[in-house]
PDB file of C-alpha atoms in Angstrom:
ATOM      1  CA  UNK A  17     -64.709 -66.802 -67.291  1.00  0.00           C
ATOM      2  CA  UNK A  18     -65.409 -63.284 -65.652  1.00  0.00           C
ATOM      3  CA  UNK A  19     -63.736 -60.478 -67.180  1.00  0.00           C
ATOM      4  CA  UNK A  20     -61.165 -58.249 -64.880  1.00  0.00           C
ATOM      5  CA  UNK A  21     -60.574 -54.960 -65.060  1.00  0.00           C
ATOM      6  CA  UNK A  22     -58.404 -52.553 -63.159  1.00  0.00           C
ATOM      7  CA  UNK A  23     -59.617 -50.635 -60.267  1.00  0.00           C
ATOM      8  CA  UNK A  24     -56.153 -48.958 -59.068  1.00  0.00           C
ATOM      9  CA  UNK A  25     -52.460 -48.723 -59.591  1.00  0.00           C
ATOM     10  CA  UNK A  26     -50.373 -47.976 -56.746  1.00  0.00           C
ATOM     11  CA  UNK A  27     -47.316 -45.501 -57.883  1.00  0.00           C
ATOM     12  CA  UNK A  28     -44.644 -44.636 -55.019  1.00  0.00           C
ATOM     13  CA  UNK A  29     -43.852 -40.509 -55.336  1.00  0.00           C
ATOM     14  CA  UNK A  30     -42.260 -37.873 -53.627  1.00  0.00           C
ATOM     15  CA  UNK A  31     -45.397 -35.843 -52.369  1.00  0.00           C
ATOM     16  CA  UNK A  32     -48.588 -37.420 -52.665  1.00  0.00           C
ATOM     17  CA  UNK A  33     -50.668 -34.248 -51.968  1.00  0.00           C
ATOM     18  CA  UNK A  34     -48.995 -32.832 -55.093  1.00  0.00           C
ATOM     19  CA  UNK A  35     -49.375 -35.522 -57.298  1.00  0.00           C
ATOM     20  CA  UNK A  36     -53.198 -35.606 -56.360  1.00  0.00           C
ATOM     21  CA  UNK A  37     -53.363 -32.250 -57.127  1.00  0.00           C
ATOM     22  CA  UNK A  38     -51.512 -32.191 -60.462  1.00  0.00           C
ATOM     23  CA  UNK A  39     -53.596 -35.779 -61.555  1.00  0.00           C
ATOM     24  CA  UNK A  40     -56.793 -34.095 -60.357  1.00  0.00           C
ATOM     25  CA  UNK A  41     -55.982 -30.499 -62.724  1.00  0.00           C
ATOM     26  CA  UNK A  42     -54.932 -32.757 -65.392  1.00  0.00           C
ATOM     27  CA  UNK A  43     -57.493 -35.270 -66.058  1.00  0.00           C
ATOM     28  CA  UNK A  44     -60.620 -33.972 -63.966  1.00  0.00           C
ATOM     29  CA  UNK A  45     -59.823 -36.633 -61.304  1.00  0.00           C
ATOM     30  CA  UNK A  46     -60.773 -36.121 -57.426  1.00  0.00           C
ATOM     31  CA  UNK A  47     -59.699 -37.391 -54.188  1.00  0.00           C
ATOM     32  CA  UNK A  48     -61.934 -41.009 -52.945  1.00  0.00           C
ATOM     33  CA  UNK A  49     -59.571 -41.563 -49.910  1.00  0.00           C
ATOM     34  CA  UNK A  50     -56.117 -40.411 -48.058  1.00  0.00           C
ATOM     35  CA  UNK A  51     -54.416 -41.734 -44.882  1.00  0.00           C
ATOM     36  CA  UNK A  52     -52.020 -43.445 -43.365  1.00  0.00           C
ATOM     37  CA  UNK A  53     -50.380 -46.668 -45.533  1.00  0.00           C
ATOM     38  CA  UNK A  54     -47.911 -49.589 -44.929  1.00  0.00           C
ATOM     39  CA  UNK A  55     -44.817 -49.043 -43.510  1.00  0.00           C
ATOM     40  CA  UNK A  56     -46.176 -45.329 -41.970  1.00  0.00           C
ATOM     41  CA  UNK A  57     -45.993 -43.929 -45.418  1.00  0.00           C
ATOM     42  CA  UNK A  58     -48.865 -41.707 -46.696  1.00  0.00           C
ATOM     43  CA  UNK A  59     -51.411 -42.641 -49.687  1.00  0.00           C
ATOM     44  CA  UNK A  60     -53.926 -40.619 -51.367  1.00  0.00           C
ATOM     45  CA  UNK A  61     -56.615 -42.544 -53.780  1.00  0.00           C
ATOM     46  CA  UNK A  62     -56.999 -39.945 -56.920  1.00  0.00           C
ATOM     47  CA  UNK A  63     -59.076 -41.261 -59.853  1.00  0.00           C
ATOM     48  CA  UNK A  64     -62.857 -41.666 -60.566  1.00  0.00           C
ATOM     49  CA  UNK A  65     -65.679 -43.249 -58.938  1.00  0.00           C
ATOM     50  CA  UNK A  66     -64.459 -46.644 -60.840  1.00  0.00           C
ATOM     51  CA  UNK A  67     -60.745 -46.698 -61.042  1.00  0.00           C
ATOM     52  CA  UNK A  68     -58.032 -44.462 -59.645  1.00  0.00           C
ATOM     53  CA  UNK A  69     -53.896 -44.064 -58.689  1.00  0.00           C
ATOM     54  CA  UNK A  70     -53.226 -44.865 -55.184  1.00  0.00           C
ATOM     55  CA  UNK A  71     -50.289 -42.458 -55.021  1.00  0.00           C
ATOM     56  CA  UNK A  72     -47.846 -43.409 -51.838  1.00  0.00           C
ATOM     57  CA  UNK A  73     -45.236 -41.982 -50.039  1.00  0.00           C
ATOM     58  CA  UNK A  74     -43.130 -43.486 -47.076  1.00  0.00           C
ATOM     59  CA  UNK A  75     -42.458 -41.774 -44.137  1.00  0.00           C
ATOM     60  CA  UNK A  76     -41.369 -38.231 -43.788  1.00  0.00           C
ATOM     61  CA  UNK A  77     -41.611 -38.198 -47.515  1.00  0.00           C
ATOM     62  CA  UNK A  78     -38.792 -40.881 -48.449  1.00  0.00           C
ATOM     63  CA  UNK A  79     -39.527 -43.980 -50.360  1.00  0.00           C
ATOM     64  CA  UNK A  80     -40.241 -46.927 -47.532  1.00  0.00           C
ATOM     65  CA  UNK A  81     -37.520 -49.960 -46.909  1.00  0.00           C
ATOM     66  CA  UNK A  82     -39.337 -52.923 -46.583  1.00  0.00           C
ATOM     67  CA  UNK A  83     -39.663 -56.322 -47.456  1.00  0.00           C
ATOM     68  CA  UNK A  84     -42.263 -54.351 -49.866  1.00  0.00           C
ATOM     69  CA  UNK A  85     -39.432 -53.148 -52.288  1.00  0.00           C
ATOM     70  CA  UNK A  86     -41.514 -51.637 -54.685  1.00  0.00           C
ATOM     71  CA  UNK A  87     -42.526 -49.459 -51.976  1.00  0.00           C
ATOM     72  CA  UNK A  88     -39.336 -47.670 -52.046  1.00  0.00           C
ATOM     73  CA  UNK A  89     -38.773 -47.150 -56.387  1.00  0.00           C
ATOM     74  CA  UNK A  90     -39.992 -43.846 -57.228  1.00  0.00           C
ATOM     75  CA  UNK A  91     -41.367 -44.621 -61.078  1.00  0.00           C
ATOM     76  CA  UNK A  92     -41.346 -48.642 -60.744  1.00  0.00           C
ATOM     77  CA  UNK A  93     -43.305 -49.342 -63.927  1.00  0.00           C
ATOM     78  CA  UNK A  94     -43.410 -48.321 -67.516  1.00  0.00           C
ATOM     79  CA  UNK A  95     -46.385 -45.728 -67.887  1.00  0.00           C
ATOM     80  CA  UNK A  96     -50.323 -45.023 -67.184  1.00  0.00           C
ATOM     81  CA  UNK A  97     -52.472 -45.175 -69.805  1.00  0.00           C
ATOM     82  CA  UNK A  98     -55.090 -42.469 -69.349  1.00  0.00           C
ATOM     83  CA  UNK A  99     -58.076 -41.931 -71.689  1.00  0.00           C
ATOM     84  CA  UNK A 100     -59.755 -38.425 -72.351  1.00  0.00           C
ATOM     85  CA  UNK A 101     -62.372 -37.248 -74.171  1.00  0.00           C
ATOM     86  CA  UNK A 102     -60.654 -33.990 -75.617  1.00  0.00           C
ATOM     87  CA  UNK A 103     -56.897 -34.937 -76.300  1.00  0.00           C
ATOM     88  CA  UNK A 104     -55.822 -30.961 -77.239  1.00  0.00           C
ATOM     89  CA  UNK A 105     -57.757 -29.486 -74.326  1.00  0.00           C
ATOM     90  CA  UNK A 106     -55.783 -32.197 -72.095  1.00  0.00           C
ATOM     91  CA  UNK A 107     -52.040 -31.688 -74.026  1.00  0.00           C
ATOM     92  CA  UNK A 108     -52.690 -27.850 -73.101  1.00  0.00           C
ATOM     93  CA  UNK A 109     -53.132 -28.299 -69.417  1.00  0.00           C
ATOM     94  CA  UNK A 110     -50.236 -30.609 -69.808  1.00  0.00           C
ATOM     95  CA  UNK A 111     -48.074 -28.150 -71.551  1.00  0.00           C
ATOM     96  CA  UNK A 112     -50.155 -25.257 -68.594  1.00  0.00           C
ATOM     97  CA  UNK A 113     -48.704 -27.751 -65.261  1.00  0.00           C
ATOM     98  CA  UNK A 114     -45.108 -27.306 -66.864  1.00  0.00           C
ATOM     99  CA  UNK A 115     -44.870 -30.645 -68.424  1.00  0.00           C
ATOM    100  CA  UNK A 116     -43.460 -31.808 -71.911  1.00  0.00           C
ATOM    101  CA  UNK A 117     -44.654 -33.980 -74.167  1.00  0.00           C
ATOM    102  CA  UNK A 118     -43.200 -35.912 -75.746  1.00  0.00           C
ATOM    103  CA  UNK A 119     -44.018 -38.397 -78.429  1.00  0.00           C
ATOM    104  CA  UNK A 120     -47.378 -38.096 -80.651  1.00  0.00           C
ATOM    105  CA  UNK A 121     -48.727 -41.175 -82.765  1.00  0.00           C
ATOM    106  CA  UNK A 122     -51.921 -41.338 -84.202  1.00  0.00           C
ATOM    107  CA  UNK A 123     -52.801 -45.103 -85.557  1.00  0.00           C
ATOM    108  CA  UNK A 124     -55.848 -47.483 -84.484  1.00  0.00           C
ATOM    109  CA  UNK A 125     -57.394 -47.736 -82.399  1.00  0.00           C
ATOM    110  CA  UNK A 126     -56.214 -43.684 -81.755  1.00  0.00           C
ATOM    111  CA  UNK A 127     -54.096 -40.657 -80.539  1.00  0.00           C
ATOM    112  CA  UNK A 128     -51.509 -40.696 -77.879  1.00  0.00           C
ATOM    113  CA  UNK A 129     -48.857 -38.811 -76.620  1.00  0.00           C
ATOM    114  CA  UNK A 130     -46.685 -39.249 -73.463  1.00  0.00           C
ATOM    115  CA  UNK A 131     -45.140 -36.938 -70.819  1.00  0.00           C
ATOM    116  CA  UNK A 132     -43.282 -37.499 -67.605  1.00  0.00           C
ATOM    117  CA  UNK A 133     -44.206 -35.774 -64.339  1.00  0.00           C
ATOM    118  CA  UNK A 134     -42.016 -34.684 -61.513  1.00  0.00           C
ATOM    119  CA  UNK A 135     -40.904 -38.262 -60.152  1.00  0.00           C
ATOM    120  CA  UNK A 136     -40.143 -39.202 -63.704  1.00  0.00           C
ATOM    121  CA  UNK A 137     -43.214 -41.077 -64.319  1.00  0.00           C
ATOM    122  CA  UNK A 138     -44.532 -41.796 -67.688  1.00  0.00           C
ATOM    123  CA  UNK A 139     -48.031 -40.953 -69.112  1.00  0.00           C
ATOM    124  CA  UNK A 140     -49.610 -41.514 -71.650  1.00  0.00           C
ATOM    125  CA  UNK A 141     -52.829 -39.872 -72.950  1.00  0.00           C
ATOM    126  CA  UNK A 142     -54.541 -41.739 -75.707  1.00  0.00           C
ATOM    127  CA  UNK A 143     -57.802 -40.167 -77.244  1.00  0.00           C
ATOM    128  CA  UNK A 144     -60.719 -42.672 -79.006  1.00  0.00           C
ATOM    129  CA  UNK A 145     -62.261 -40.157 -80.451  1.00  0.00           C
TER     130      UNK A 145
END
């Protein structure tokens, strides 16, 4: 059996451009792709060589009706899981973009905390090290 892993998530917000930017000041990430998307919405592709958020928008910046429902639910899912290498360095930029975090735990196989961003989106940061 081959082993899967996960090469992008596809998150419905109000302004793509500034969720890019915020993702990309937050965890290091850049831009791999933007342009048009399904219904005439707007995507941009913010992550890492290897994995990234596609990060849509319907038209005119509204969430798109289609048979595609999930197109149109700003925060459709529980949270992203993002990894870093230095957890305080990453909870002050949170704290620095105007976010809150919110719950901390520390128990194996590490740290975490979580935040929401703007379109009421959950992350969570976890730290290995």
């Amino acid at each position: 059996m081959s082993v899967g892993k996960i090469e992008h998530i596809n998150i419905t917000v109000k302004d793509p451009k500034i969720t890019a930017a915020m993702l990309g000041k937050l965890f290091g990430w850049h831009i791999r792709w933007q342009g048009e998307a399904i219904s005439g919405g707007f995507t941009i592709h913010v992550g890492t060589d290897d994995q990234y958020l596609a990060v849509y928008t319907g038209p005119t910046g509204k969430a798109a009706a289609s048979a595609h429902t999930s197109y149109a639910q700003l925060g459709g899912l529980n949270h992203v899981g993002v990894v870093v290498d230095d957890f305080e360095a990453t909870e002050k930029c949170v704290l620095a973009a105007g976010f809150t975090p919110g719950e901390h735990y520390d128990y194996e196989p590490g740290r975490r905390f979580y935040f929401r961003d703007s379109d009421n989106i959950e992350y969570e940061v976890i730290s290995y090290v």
